[in-house]
Short mmCIF file of C-alpha atoms and ligand atoms in Angstrom, two decimals:
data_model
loop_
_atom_site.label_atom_id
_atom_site.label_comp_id
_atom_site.label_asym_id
_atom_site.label_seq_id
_atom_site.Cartn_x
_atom_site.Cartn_y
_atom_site.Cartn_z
CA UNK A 22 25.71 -19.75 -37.82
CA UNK A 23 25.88 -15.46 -37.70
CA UNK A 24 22.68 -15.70 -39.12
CA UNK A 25 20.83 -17.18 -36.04
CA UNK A 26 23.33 -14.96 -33.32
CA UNK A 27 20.70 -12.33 -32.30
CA UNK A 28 17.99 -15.22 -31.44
CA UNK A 29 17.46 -18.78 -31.96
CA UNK A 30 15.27 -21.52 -30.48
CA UNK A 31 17.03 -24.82 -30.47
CA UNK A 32 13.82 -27.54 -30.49
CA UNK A 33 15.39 -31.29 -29.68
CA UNK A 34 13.79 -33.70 -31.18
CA UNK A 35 14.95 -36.34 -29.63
CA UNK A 36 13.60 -35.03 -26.66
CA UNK A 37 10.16 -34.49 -28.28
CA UNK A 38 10.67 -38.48 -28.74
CA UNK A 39 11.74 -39.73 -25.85
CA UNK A 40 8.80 -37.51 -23.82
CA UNK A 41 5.88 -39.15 -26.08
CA UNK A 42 7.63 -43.15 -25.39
CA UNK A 43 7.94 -42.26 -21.37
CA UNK A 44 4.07 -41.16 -21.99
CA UNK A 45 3.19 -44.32 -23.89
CA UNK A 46 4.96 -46.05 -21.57
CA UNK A 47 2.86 -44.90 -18.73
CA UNK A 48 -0.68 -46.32 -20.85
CA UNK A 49 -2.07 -49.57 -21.10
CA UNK A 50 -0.97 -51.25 -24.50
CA UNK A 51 -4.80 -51.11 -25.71
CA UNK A 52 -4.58 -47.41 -25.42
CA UNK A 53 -4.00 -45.09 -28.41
CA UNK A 54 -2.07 -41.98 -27.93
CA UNK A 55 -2.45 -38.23 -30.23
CA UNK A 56 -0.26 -35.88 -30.16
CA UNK A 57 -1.32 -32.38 -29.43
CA UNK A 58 0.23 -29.89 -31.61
CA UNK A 59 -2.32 -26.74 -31.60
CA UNK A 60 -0.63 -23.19 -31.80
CA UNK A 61 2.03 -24.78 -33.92
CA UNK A 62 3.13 -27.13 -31.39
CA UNK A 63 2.94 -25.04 -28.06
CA UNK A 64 5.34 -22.67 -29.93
CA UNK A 65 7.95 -25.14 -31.02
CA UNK A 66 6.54 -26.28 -34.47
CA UNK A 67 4.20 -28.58 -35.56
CA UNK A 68 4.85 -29.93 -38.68
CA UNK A 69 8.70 -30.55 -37.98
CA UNK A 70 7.23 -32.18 -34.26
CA UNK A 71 4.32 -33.97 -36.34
CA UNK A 72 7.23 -35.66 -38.71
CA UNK A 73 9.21 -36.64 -36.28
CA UNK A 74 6.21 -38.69 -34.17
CA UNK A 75 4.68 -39.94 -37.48
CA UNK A 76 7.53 -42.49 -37.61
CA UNK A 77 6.20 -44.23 -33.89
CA UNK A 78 3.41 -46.75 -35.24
CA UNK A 79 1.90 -46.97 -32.03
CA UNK A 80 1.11 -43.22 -32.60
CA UNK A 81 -2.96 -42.56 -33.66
CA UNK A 82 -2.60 -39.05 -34.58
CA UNK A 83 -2.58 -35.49 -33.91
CA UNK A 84 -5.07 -32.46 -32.50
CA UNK A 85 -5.13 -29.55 -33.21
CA UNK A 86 -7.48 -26.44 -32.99
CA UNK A 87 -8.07 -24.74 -35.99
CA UNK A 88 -8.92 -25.67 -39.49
CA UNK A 89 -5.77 -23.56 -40.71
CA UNK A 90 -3.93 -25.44 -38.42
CA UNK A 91 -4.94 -29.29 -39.79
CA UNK A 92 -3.87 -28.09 -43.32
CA UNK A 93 -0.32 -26.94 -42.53
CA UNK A 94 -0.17 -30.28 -41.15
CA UNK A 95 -1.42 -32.19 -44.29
CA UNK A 96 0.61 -29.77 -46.78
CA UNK A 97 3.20 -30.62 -44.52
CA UNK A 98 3.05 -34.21 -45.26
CA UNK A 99 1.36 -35.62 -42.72
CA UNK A 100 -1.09 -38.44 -42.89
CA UNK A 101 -2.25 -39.77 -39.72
CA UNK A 102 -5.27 -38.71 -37.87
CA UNK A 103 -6.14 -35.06 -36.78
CA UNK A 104 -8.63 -33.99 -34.62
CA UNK A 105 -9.67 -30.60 -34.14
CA UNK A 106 -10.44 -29.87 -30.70
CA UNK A 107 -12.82 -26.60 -30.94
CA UNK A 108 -15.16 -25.08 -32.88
CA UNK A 109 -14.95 -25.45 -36.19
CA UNK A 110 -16.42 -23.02 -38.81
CA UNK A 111 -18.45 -24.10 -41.72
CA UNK A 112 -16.41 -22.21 -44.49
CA UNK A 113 -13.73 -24.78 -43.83
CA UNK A 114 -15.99 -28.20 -44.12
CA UNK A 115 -15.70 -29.00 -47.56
CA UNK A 116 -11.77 -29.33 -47.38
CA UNK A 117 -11.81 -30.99 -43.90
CA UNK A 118 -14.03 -33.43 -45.15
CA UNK A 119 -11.68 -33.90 -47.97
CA UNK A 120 -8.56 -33.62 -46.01
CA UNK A 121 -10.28 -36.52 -43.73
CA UNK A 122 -9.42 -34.35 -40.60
CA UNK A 123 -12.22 -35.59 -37.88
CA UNK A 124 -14.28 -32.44 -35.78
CA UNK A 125 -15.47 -32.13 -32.54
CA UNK A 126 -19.40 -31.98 -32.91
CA UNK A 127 -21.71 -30.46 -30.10
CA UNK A 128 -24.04 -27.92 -31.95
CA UNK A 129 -26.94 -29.34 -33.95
CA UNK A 130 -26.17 -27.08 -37.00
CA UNK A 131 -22.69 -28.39 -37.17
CA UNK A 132 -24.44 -31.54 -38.17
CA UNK A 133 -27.16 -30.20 -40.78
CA UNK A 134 -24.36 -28.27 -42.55
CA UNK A 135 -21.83 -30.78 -42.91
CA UNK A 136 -24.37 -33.45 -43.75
CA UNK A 137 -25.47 -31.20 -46.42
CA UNK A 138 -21.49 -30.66 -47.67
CA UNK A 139 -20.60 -34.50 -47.51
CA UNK A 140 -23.92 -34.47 -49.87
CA UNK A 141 -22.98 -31.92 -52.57
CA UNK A 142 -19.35 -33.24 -52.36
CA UNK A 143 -21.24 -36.71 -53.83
CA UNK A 144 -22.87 -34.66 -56.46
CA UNK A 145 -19.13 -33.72 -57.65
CA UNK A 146 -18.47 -37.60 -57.37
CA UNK A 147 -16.25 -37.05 -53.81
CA UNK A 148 -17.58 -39.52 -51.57
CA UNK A 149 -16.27 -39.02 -48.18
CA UNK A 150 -18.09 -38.84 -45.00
CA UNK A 151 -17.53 -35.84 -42.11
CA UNK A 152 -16.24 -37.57 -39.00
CA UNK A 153 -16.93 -36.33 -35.86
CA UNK A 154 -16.04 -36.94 -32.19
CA UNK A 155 -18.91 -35.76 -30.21
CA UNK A 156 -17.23 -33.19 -27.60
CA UNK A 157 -19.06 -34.29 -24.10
CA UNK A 158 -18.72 -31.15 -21.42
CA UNK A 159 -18.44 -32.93 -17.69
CA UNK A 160 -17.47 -30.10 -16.30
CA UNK A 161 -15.17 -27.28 -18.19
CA UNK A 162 -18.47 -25.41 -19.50
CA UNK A 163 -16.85 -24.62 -22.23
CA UNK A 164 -18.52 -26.66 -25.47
CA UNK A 165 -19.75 -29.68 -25.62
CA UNK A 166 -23.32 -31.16 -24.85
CA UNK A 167 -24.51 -32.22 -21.48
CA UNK A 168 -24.44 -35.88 -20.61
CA UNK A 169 -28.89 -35.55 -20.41
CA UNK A 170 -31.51 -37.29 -22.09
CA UNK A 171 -30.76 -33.88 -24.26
CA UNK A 172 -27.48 -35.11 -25.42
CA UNK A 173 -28.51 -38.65 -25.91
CA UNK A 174 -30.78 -37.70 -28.46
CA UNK A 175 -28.32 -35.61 -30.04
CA UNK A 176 -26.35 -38.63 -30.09
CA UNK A 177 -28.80 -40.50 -31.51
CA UNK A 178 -29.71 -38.07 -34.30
CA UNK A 179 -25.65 -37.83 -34.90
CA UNK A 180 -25.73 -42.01 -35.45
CA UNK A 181 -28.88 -41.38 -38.05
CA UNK A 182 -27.65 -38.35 -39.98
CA UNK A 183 -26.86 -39.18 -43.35
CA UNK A 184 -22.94 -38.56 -44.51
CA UNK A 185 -21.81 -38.08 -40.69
CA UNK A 186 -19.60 -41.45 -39.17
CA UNK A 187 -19.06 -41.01 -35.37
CA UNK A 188 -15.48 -42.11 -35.23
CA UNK A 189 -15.20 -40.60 -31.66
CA UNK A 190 -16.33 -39.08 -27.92
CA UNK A 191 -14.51 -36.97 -25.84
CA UNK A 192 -14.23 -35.27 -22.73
CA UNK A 193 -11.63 -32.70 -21.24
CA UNK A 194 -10.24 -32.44 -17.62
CA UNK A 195 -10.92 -28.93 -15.79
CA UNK A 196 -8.43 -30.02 -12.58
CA UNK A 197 -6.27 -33.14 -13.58
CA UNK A 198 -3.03 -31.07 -12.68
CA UNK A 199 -4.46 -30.58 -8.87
CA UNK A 200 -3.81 -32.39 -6.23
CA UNK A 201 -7.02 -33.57 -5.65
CA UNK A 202 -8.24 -35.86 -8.08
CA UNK A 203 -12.35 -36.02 -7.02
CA UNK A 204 -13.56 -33.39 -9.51
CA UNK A 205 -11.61 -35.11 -12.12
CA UNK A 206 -13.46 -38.55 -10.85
CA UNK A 207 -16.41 -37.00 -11.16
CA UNK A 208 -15.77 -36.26 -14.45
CA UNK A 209 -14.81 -39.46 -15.56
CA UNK A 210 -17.75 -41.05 -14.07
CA UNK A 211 -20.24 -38.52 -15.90
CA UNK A 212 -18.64 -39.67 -19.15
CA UNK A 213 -18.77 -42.92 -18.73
CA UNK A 214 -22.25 -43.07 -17.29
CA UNK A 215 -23.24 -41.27 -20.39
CA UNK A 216 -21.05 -43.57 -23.00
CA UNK A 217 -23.37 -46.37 -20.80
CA UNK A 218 -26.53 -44.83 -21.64
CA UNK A 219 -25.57 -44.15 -25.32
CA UNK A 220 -25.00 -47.96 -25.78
CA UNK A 221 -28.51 -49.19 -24.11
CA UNK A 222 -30.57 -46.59 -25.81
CA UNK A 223 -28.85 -46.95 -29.40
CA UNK A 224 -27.27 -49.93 -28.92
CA UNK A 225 -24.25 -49.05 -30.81
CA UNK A 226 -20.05 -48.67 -29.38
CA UNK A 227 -18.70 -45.02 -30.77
CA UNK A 228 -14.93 -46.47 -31.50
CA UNK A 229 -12.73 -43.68 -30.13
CA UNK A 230 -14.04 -42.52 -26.20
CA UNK A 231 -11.00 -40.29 -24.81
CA UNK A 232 -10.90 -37.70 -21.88
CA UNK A 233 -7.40 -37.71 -20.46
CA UNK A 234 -4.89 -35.14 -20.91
CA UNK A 235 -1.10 -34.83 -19.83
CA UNK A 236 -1.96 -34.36 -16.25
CA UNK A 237 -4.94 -37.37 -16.91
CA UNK A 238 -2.09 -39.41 -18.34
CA UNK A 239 -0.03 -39.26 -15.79
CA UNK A 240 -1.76 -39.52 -12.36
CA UNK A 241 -5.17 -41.15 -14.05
CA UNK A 242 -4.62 -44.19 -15.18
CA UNK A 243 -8.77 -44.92 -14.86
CA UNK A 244 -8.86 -42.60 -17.65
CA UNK A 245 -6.56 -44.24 -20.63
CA UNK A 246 -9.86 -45.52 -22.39
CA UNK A 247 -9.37 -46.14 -26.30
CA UNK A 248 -7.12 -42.72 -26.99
CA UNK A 249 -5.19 -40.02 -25.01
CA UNK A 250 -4.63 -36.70 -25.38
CA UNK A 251 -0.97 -35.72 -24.61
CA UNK A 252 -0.39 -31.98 -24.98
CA UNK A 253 2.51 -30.01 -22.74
CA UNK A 254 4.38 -32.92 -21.69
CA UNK A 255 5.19 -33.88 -25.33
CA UNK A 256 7.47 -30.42 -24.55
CA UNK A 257 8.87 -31.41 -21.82
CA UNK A 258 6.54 -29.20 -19.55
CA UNK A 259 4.85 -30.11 -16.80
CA UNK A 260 0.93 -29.37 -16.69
CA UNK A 261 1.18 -27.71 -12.80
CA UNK A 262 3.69 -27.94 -10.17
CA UNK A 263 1.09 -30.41 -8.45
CA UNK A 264 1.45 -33.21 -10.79
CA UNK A 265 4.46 -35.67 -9.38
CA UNK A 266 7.34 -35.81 -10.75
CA UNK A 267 8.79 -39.43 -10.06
CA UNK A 268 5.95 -41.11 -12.22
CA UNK A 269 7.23 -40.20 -15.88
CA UNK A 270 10.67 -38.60 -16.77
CA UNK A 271 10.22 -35.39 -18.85
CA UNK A 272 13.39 -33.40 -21.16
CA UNK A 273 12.19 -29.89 -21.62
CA UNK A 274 12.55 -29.83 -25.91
CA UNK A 275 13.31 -25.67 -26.33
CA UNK A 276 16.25 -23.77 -25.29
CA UNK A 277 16.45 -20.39 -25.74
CA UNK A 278 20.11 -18.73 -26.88
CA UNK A 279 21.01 -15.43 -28.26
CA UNK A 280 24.39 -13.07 -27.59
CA UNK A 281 26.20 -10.35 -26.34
CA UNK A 282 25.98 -7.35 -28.62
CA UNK A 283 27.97 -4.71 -26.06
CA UNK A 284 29.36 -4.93 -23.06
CA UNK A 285 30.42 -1.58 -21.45
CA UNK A 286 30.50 -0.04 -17.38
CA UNK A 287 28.48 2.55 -15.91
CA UNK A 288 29.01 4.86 -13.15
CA UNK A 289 27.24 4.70 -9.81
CA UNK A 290 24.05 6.95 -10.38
CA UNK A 291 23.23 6.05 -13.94
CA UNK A 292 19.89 4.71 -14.70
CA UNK A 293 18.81 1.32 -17.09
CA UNK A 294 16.63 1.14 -19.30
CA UNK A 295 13.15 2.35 -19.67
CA UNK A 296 11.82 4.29 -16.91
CA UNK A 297 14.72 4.55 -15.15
CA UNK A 298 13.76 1.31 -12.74
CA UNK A 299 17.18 0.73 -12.16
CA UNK A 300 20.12 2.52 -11.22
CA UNK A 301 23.61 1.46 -10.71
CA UNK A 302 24.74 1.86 -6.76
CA UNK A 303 28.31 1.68 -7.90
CA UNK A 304 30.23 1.07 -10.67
CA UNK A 305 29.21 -1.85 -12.57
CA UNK A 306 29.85 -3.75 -16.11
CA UNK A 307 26.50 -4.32 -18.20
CA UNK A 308 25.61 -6.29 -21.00
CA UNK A 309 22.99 -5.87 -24.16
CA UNK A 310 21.41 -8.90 -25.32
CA UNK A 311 19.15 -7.82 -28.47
CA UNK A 312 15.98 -9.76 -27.42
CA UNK A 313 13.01 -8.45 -25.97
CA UNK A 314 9.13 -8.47 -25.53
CA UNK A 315 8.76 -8.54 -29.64
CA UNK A 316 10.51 -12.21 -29.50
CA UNK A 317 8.09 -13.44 -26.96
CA UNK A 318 10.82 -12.63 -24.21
CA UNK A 319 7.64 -11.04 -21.35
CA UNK A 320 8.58 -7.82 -20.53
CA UNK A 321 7.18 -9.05 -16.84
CA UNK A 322 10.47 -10.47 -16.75
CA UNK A 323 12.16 -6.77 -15.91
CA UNK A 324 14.05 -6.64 -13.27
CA UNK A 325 13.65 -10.06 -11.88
CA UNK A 326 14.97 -12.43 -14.19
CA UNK A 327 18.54 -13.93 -15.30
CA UNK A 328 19.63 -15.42 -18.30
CA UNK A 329 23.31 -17.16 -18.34
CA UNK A 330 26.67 -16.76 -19.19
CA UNK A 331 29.52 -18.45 -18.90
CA UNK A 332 27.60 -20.92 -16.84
CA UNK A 333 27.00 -18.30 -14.37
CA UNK A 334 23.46 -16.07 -13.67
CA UNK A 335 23.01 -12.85 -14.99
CA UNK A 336 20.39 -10.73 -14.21
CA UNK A 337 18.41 -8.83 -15.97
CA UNK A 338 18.67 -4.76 -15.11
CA UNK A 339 15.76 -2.35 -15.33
CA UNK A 340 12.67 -2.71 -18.34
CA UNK A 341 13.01 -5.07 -20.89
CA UNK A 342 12.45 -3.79 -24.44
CA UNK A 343 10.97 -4.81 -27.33
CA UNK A 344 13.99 -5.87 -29.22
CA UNK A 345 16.78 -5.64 -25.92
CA UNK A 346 17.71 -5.91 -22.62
CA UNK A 347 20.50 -5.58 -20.34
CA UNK A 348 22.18 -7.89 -17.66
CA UNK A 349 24.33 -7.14 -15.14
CA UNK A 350 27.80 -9.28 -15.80
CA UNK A 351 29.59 -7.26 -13.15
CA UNK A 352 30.43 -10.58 -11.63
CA UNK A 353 30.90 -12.22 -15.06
CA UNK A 354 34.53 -10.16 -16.03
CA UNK A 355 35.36 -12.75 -18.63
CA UNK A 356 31.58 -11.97 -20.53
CA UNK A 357 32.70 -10.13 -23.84
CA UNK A 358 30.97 -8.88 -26.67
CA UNK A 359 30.32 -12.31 -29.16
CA UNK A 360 29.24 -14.45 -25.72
CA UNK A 361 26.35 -16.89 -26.33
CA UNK A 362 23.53 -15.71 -23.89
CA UNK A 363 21.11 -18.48 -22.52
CA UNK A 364 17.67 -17.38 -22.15
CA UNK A 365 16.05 -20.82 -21.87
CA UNK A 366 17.81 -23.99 -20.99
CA UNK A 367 21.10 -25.62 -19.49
CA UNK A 368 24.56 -23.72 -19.43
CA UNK A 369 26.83 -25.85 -17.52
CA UNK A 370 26.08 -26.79 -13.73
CA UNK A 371 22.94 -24.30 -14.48
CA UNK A 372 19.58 -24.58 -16.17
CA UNK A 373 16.44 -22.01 -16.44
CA UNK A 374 12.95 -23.61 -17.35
CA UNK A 375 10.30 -22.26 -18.97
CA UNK A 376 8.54 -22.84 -15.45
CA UNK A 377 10.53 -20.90 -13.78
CA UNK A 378 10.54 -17.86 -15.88
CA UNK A 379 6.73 -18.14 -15.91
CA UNK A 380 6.30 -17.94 -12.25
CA UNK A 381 8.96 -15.09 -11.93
CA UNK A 382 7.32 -13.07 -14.86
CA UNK A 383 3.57 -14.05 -13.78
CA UNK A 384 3.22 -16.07 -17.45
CA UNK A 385 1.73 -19.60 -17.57
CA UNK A 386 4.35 -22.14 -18.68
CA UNK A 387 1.46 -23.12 -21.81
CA UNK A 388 1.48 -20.06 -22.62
CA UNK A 389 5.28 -19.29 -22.45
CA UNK A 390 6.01 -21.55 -24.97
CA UNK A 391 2.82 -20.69 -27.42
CA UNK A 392 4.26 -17.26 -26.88
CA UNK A 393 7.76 -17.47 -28.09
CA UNK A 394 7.59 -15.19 -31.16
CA UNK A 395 7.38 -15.61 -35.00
CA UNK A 396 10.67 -13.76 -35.39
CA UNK A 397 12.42 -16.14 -33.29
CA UNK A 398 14.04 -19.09 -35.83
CA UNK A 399 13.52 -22.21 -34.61
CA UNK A 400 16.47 -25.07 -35.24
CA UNK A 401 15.85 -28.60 -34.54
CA UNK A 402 18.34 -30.91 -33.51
CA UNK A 403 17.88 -34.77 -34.10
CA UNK A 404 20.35 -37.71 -33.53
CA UNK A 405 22.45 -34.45 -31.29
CA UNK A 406 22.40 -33.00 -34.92
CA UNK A 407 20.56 -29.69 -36.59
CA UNK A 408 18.05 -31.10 -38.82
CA UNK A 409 16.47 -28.54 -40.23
CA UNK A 410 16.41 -24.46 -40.03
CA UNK A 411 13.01 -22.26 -40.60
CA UNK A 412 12.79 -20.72 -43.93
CA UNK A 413 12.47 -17.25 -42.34
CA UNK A 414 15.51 -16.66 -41.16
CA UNK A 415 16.78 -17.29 -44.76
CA UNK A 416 14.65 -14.45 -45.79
CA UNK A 417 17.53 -11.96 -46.49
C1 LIG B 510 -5.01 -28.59 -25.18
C2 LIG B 510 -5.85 -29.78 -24.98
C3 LIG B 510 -5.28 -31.01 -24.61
C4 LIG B 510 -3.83 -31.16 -24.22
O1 LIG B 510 -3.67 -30.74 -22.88
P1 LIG B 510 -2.25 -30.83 -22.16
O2 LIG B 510 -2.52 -30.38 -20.77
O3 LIG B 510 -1.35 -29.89 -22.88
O4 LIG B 510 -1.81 -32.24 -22.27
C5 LIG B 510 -6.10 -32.12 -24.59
N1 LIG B 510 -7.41 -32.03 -24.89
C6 LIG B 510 -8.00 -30.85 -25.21
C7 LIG B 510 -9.45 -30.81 -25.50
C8 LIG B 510 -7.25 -29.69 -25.25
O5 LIG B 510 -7.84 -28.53 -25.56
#
């Protein structure tokens, strides 16, 4: 459609599908699987990805990690399970405790204040509890409470608080994705040392224990416990380039597509662009594509990367904008104004990842995708069909 020329993510959901059954696959049957959809789905959407897993009963839920973020996903229909991963803020308690999304609990005053809320709730005859999933740090230092005699009594206390039910435990990998799997060993032998100690000095089994992630999932089987986490490999993505390849089979879900706006040829001596970074050495043909840095589309990428065209690699000449670029389709004689432009994904014989365009424009693969702007419509294909288009780009 015109209306989706300049820009438009494609997100497959049939992809999205088939990553989460090769991850399932890949756990024992007795373990759960979430799906983690936090920064609206890596960038790709999370109530249209959230709809699309809710149909696979052997699915437990979602996490995300904001409060804002758990209610798009129950306005949006969806009924299942979240978890929020981080902090949570008390100004948002009374609705997750009504919206029965389950927090991560490490500070002592998380548990005062939303015993107190799942108390005054009663008094306006809503009886629901707050569950929590007590967030275990075993080596990311980033929350959690240590696996001491400190955190066993917080435990404790949690188990005793009135209007609190400890649905859950969880840990998070710091190196999973490396080679080297002994500080992720030593992780999951601090949490399960500690789940040990919880059970002789309470005597009491917290349901949910989880710690693996995508790169856990794959490579750390020891890990699978009740529940997994699985995050960028729902996308397609690969946590690191260290994680092998062979042992699940991923389909990268986005492609990127937009198209040529002008086409025209410049003289030898005539600068591109910004700055002036690049300048012709002979005659050559160039290309506008209107996408740049305000789409997501890293500037970083100036100069060094390609998009395709015809099936063919264009590169990208000079700065790139914030709403255009140009590529060099000297090569590419039969590229004409009205060409479709792949930024992101297959074009024939050829195919760019977002992993590639991270490591040529310095950008993390996560964060590629999380950074793939708001203006950019997002179209999802399911059954090879488009499903569904964003309501922004009918904003006109
Ligand atoms: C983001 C996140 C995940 C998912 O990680 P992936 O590497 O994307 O699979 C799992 N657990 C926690 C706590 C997270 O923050």
């Amino acid at each position: 459609m015109e209306r989706y020329q300049r820009v438009y993510a494609q997100i497959d959901l049939d992809a999205v599908k088939s990553n989460m059954e090769h991850m399932k696959a890949n756990i024992g049957a007795a373990t759960k699987i979430m799906g983690v959809i936090k920064t609206d789905g890596y960038g790709h959407g999370a109530v249209p990805i959230a709809r699309e897993l809710e149909k696979l009963d052997y699915l437990y839920g979602f996490a995300v990690a904001t409060a804002e973020e758990a209610c798009s996903l129950r306005n949006g229909g969806i009924s299942r399970p979240i978890l929020i991963l981080g902090y949570t803020f008390p100004y948002s308690y009374e609705k997750m405790i009504q919206e029965e999304v389950s927090l991560a609990l490490f500070r002592r005053d998380t548990l005062e204040t939303l015993s107190r809320t799942v108390k005054s709730l009663g008094q306006k005859g809503i009886d629901k509890k707050a569950k929590v999933h007590i967030k275990v740090d075993t080596g990311m230092s980033r929350i959690g409470i240590k696996p001491d005699q400190e955190g066993l009594s917080f435990v404790a206390d949690a188990f005793k608080t009135p209007g609190i039910e400890v649905e859950g435990i969880f840990t998070h990998f710091a190196r999973a994705d490396e080679t080297d799997k002994t500080p992720a060993k030593q992780q999951i032998a601090l949490f399960c040392r500690f789940i040990d100690q919880i059970r002789e000095k309470t005597g009491r089994e917290i349901p949910i224990k989880h710690c693996s992630n995508s790169a856990g999932i794959v490579e750390l089987p020891q890990a699978n416990m009740d529940l997994v986490r699985a995050g960028i490999t729902l996308y397609g993505l690969w946590p690191s380039p260290q994680v092998k390849r062979d042992i699940v089979t991923l389909t990268p879900v986005m492609s990127l597509y937009s198209t040529i706006v002008y086409v025209k040829e410049i003289e030898a001596g005539v600068s591109v662009s910004y700055g002036g970074t690049f300048t012709a050495p002979e005659r050559m043909r160039i290309a506008t594509v209107p996408v740049g840095y305000g789409d997501g589309y890293p500037r970083g990428l100036s100069g060094k990367g390609f998009v395709l065209v015809h099936g063919k690699k264009a590169p990208i000449l000079g700065r790139v904008c914030m709403d255009q670029f140009m590529i060099d389709v000297t090569e590419i004689p039969e590229a004409v104004e009205g060409d479709r432009v792949t930024l992101i994904g297959r074009d024939g014989q050829k195919q760019i990842t977002m992993e590639q365009l991270g490591e040529l424009s310095g950008r993390f693969n996560y964060e590629f995708a999380c950074c793939i702007g708001k203006r950019v419509p997002r179209i999802y294909i399911k059954d090879g069909k488009i499903l569904d288009t964003d309501e922004q780009s009918q904003d006109f």
